[in-house]
Coordinates of C-alpha atoms in Angstrom, one line a residue:
X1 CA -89.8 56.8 -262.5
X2 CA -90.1 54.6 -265.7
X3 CA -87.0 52.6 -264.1
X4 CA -88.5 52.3 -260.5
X5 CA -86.8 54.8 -258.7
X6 CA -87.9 57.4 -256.6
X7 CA -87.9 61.0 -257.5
X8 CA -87.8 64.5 -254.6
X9 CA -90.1 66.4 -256.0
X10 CA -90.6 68.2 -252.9
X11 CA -86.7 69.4 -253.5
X12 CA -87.9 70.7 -257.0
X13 CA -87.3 74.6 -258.0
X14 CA -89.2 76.3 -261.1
X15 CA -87.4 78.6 -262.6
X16 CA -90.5 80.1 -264.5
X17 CA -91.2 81.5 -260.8
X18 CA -88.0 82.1 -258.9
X19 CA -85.0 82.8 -261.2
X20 CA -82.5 81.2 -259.1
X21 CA -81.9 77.6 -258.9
X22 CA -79.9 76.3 -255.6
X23 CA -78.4 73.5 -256.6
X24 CA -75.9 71.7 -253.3
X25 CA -72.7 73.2 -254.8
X26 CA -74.1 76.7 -255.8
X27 CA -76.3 78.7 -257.5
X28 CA -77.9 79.3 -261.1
X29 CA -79.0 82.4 -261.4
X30 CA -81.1 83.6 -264.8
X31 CA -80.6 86.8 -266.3
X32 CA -83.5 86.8 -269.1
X33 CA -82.2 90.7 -270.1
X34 CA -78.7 89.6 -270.8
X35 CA -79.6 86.2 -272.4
X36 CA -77.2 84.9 -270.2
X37 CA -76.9 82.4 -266.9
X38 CA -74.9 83.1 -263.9
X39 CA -73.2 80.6 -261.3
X40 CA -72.2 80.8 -258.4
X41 CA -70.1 78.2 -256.2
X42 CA -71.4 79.1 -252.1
X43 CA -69.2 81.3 -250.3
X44 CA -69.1 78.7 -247.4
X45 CA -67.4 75.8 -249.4
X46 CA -65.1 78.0 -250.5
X47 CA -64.3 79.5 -247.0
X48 CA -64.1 75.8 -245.6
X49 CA -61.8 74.9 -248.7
X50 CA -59.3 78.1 -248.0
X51 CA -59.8 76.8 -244.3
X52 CA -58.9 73.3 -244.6
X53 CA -55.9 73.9 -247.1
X54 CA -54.8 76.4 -244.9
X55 CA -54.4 74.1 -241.9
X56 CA -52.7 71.3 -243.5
X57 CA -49.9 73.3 -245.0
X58 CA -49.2 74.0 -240.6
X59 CA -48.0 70.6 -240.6
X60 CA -46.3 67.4 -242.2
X61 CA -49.2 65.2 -241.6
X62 CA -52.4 64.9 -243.0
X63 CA -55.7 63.3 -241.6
X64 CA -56.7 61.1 -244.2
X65 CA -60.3 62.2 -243.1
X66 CA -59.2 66.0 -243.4
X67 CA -57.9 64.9 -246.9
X68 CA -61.5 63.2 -247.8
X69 CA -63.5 66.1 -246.4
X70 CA -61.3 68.5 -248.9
X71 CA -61.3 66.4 -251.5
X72 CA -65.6 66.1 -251.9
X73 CA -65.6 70.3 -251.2
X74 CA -63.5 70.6 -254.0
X75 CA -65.4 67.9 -256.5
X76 CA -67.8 71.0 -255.9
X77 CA -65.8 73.2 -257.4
X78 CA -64.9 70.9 -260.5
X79 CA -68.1 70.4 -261.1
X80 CA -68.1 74.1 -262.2
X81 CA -64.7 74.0 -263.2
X82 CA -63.1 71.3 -265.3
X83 CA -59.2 72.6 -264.6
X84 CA -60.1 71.7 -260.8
X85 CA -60.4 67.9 -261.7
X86 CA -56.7 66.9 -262.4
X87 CA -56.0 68.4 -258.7
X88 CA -59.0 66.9 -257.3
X89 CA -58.0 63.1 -258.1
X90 CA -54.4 64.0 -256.9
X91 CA -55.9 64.4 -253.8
X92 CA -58.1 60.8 -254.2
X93 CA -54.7 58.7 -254.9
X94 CA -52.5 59.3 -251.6
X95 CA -56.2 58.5 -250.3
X96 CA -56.4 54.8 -251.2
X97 CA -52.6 54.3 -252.0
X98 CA -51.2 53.0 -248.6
X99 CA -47.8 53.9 -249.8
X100 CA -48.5 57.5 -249.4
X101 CA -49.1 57.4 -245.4
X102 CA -47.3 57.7 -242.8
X103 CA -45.6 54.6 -240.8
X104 CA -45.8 55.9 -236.9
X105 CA -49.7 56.7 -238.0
X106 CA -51.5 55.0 -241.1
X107 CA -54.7 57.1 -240.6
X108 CA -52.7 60.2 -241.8
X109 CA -51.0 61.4 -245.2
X110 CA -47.5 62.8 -246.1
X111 CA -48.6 66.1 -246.3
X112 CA -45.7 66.1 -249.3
X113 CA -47.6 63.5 -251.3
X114 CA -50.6 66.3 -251.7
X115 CA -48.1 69.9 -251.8
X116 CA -49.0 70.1 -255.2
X117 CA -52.7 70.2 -255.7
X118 CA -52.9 72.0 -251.9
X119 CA -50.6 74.6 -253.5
X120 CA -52.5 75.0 -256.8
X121 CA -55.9 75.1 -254.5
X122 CA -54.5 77.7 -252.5
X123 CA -53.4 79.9 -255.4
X124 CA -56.8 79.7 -257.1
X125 CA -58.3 80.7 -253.9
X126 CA -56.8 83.5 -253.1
X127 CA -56.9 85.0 -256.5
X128 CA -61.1 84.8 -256.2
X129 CA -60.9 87.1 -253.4
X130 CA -63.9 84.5 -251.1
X131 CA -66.0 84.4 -254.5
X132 CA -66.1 82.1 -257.7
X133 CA -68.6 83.4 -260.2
X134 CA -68.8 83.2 -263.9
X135 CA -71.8 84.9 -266.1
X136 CA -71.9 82.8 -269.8
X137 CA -74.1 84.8 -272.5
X138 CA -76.1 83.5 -275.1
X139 CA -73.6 85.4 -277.5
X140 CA -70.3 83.7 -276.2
X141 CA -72.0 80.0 -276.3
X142 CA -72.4 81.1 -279.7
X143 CA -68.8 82.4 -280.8
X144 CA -71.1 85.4 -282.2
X145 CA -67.5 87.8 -280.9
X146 CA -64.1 88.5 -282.4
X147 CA -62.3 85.6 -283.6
X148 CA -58.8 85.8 -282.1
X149 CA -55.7 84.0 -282.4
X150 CA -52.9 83.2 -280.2
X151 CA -49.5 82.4 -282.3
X152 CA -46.2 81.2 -280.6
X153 CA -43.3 79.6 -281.3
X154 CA -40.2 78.9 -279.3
X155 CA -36.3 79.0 -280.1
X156 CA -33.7 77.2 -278.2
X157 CA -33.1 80.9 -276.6
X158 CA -35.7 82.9 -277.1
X159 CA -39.8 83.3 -277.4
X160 CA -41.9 84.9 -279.8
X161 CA -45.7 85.1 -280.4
X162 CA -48.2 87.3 -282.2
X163 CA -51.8 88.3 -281.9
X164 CA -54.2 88.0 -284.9
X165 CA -58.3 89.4 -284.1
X166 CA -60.4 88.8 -287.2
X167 CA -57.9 87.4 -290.0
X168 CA -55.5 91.0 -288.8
X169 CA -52.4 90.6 -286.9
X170 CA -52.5 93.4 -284.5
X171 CA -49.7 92.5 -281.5
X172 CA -46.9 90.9 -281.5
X173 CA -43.8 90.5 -278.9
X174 CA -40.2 88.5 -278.5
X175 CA -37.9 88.0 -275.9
X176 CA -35.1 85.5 -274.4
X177 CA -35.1 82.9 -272.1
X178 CA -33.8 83.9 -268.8
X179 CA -31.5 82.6 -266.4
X180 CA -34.6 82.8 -264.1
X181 CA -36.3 80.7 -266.9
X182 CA -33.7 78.3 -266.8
X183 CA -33.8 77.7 -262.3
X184 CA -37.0 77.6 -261.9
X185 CA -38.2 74.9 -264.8
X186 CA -35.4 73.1 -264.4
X187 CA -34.2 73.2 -267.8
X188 CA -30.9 74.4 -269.9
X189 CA -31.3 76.9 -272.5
X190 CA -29.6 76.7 -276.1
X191 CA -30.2 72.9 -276.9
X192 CA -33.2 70.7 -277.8
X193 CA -33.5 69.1 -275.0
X194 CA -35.6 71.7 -273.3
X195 CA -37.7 72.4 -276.5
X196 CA -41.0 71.1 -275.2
X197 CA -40.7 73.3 -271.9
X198 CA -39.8 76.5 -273.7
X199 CA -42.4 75.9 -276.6
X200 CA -45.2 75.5 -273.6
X201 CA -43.8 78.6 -271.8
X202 CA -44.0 80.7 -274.8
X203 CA -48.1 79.8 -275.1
X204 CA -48.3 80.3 -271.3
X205 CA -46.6 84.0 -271.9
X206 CA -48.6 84.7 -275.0
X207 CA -52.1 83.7 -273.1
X208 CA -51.4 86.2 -270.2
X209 CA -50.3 88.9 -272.1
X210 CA -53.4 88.9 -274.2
X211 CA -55.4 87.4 -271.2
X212 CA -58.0 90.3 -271.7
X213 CA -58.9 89.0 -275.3
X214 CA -59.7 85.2 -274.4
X215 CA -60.6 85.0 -271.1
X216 CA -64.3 86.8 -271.5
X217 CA -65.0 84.9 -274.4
X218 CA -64.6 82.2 -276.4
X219 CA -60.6 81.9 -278.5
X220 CA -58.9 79.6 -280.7
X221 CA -55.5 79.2 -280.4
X222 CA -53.0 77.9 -282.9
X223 CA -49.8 76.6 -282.4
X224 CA -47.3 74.6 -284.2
X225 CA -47.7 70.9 -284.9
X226 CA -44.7 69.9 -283.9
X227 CA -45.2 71.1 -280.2
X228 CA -47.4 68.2 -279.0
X229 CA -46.7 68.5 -275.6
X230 CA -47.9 72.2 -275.7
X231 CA -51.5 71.4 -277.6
X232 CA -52.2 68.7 -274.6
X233 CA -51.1 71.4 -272.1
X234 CA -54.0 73.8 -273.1
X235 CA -56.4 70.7 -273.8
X236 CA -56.0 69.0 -270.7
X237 CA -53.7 70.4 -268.8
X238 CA -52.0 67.0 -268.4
X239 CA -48.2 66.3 -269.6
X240 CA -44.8 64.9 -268.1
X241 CA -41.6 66.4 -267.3
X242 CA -41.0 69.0 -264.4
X243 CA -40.5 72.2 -266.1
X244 CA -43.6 71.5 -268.5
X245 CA -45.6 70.3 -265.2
X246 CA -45.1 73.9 -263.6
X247 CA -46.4 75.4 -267.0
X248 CA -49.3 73.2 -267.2
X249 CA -50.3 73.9 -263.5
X250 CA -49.8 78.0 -264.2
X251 CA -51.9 77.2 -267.6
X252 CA -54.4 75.5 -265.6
X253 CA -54.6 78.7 -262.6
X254 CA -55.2 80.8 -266.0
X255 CA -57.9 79.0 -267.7
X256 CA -59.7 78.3 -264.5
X257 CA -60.4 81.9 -263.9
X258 CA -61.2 82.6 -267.7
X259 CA -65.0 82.2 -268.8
X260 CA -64.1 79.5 -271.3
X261 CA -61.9 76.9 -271.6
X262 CA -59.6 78.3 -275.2
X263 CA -60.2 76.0 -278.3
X264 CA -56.9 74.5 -279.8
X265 CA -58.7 74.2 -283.8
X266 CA -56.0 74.0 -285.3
X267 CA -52.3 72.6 -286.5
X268 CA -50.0 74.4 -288.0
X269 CA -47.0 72.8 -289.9
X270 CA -43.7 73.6 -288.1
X271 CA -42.2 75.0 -292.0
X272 CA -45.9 77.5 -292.1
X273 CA -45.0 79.6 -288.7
X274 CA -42.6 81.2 -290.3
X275 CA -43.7 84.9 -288.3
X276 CA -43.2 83.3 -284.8
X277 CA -40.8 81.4 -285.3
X278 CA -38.9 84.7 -287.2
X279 CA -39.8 86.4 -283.6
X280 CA -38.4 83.7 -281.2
X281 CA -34.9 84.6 -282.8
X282 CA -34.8 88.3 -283.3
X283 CA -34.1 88.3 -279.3
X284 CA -31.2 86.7 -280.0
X285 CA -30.2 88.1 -283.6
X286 CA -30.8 92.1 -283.0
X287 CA -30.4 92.4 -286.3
X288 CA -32.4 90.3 -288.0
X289 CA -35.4 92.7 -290.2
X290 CA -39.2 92.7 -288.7
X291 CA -41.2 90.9 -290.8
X292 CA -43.4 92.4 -293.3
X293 CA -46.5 92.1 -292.1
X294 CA -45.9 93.1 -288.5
X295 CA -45.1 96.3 -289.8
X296 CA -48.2 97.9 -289.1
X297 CA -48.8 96.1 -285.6
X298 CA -48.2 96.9 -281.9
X299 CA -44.9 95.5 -280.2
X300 CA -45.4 94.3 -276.6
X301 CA -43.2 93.1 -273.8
X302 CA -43.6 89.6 -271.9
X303 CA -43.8 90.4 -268.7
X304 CA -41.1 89.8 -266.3
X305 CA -40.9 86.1 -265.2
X306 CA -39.4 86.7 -261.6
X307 CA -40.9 84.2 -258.9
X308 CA -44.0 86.7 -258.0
X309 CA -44.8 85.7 -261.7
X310 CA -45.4 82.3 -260.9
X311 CA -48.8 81.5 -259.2
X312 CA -48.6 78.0 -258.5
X313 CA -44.9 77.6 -256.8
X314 CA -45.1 76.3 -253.4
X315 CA -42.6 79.0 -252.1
X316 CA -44.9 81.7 -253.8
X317 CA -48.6 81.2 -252.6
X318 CA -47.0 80.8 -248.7

């Protein structure tokens, strides 16, 4: 008002009176017994979203005007969930880049130039089963939980990580990089060429192992300095190369359906993670000793990574 616009106050919602605030992308609902909010994205974007991507991937074209129309229903959903927004402005380029259509038809779209973000889309969607809500308490704004720790380190052959809750270490697991590993990242085992892939795959294994200790709360995960690549994969979710793209796209499916984004606090020198690094080798040296102070921890098992353990691969979420 002060700058000479006009304000809706007729589309203005108390929440002193009604304790859910409709908002055009979803709902705010207030729970004044839990000390906590919760939101909800409307069930019909995301029915017209799962819709939409559904009937592109039935052909090899693209309506640019289809793409637009799925591109502002899922700004919708980024503006609830920030791991949405790298796919979303994949979706704006083959928009406006002229190179992206097709030549017998410029008002249509490669429907290649957009498989990626229609295929991450798609694998978010159907692991919400038609609904995408998250309830954030009072106590989780502020960290009032466990603190926990996420520790991995990669070897040129094998993987290793350990779980510390409150200063303890109280999990830990190891295991080697598969041939499986090796076809579907694209990337050779046993040199240092691959290091960055295999030292973001390790994180990605740790987070989902201990998913149930970071993703209804707020975590900080530490991992070693010299793994840059991995530190701006759980940041941003943003990083080059194919095998560390798939990771960060899997990292991304992960944190989108976890309360809280994890916070990366800390760097640890590459000569200080001396237990995970220890544990990336012991796959490969059986009989290497278990260090010290694991001794009184819990060994688990990485899961299996066979294709149904990869979310975001095109040939998976058909």
């Amino acid at each position: 008002l002060a700058m000479g616009f006009d304000l809706a106050f007729s589309k203005a919602q108390d929440s002193q009176r009604e304790h859910v605030v409709t908002r055009a992308s979803g709902r705010v609902e207030i729970l004044y017994a839990e000390e906590a909010i919760r939101v909800t994205v409307k069930e019909d974007i995301l029915t017209e979203l799962g819709e939409n991507i559904n009937n592109m991937f039935t052909t090899n074209a693209v309506k640019v005007e289809d793409l637009r129309a799925l591109a502002g229903r899922a700004t919708c959903v980024a503006s609830l969930l920030h791991v949405w927004r790298p796919f979303v402005n994949m979706l704006w380029g083959p928009i406006f880049d002229v190179r992206s259509r097709c030549p017998f038809d410029q008002t249509k779209v490669w429907r290649k130039a957009v498989s990626i973000p229609l295929t991450w889309m798609r694998a978010f969607l159907l692991g919400t089963r038609g609904t995408l809500q998250r309830t954030y308490s009072l106590s989780s704004y502020l960290s009032e939980g466990d603190e926990v720790h996420i520790v991995a380190d990669a070897s040129p052959t094998g993987l290793g990580a350990f779980l510390k809750v409150n200063g303890k270490i109280e999990e830990f697991a190891f295991d080697v990089i598969t041939r499986e590993d090796e076809r579907i990242l694209q990337t050779k085992r046993g040199g240092s060429e691959g290091q960055q892939v295999w030292e973001s795959l390790v994180l990605l294994c740790a987070m989902r192992l201990w998913a149930s200790r970071w993703k209804h709360g707020r975590a900080t995960l530490l991992v070693r300095s010299d793994s840059v690549s991995a530190l701006v994969l759980v940041v941003k979710m943003k990083t080059s190369g194919i095998g560390t793209s798939i990771v960060a796209r899997e990292m991304a499916l992960d944190i989108g359906d976890a309360l809280y984004a994890p916070n990366v606090a800390e760097h640890i020198p590459g000569i200080a993670n001396v237990i995970a690094d220890h544990l990336s080798r012991m796959s490969s040296k059986s009989s290497l000793p278990l260090p010290s102070q694991l001794r009184g921890a819990r060994q688990r098992q990485f899961c299996r990574r066979d294709v149904s353990w990869w979310r975001s691969l095109e040939f998976q979420a058909q």
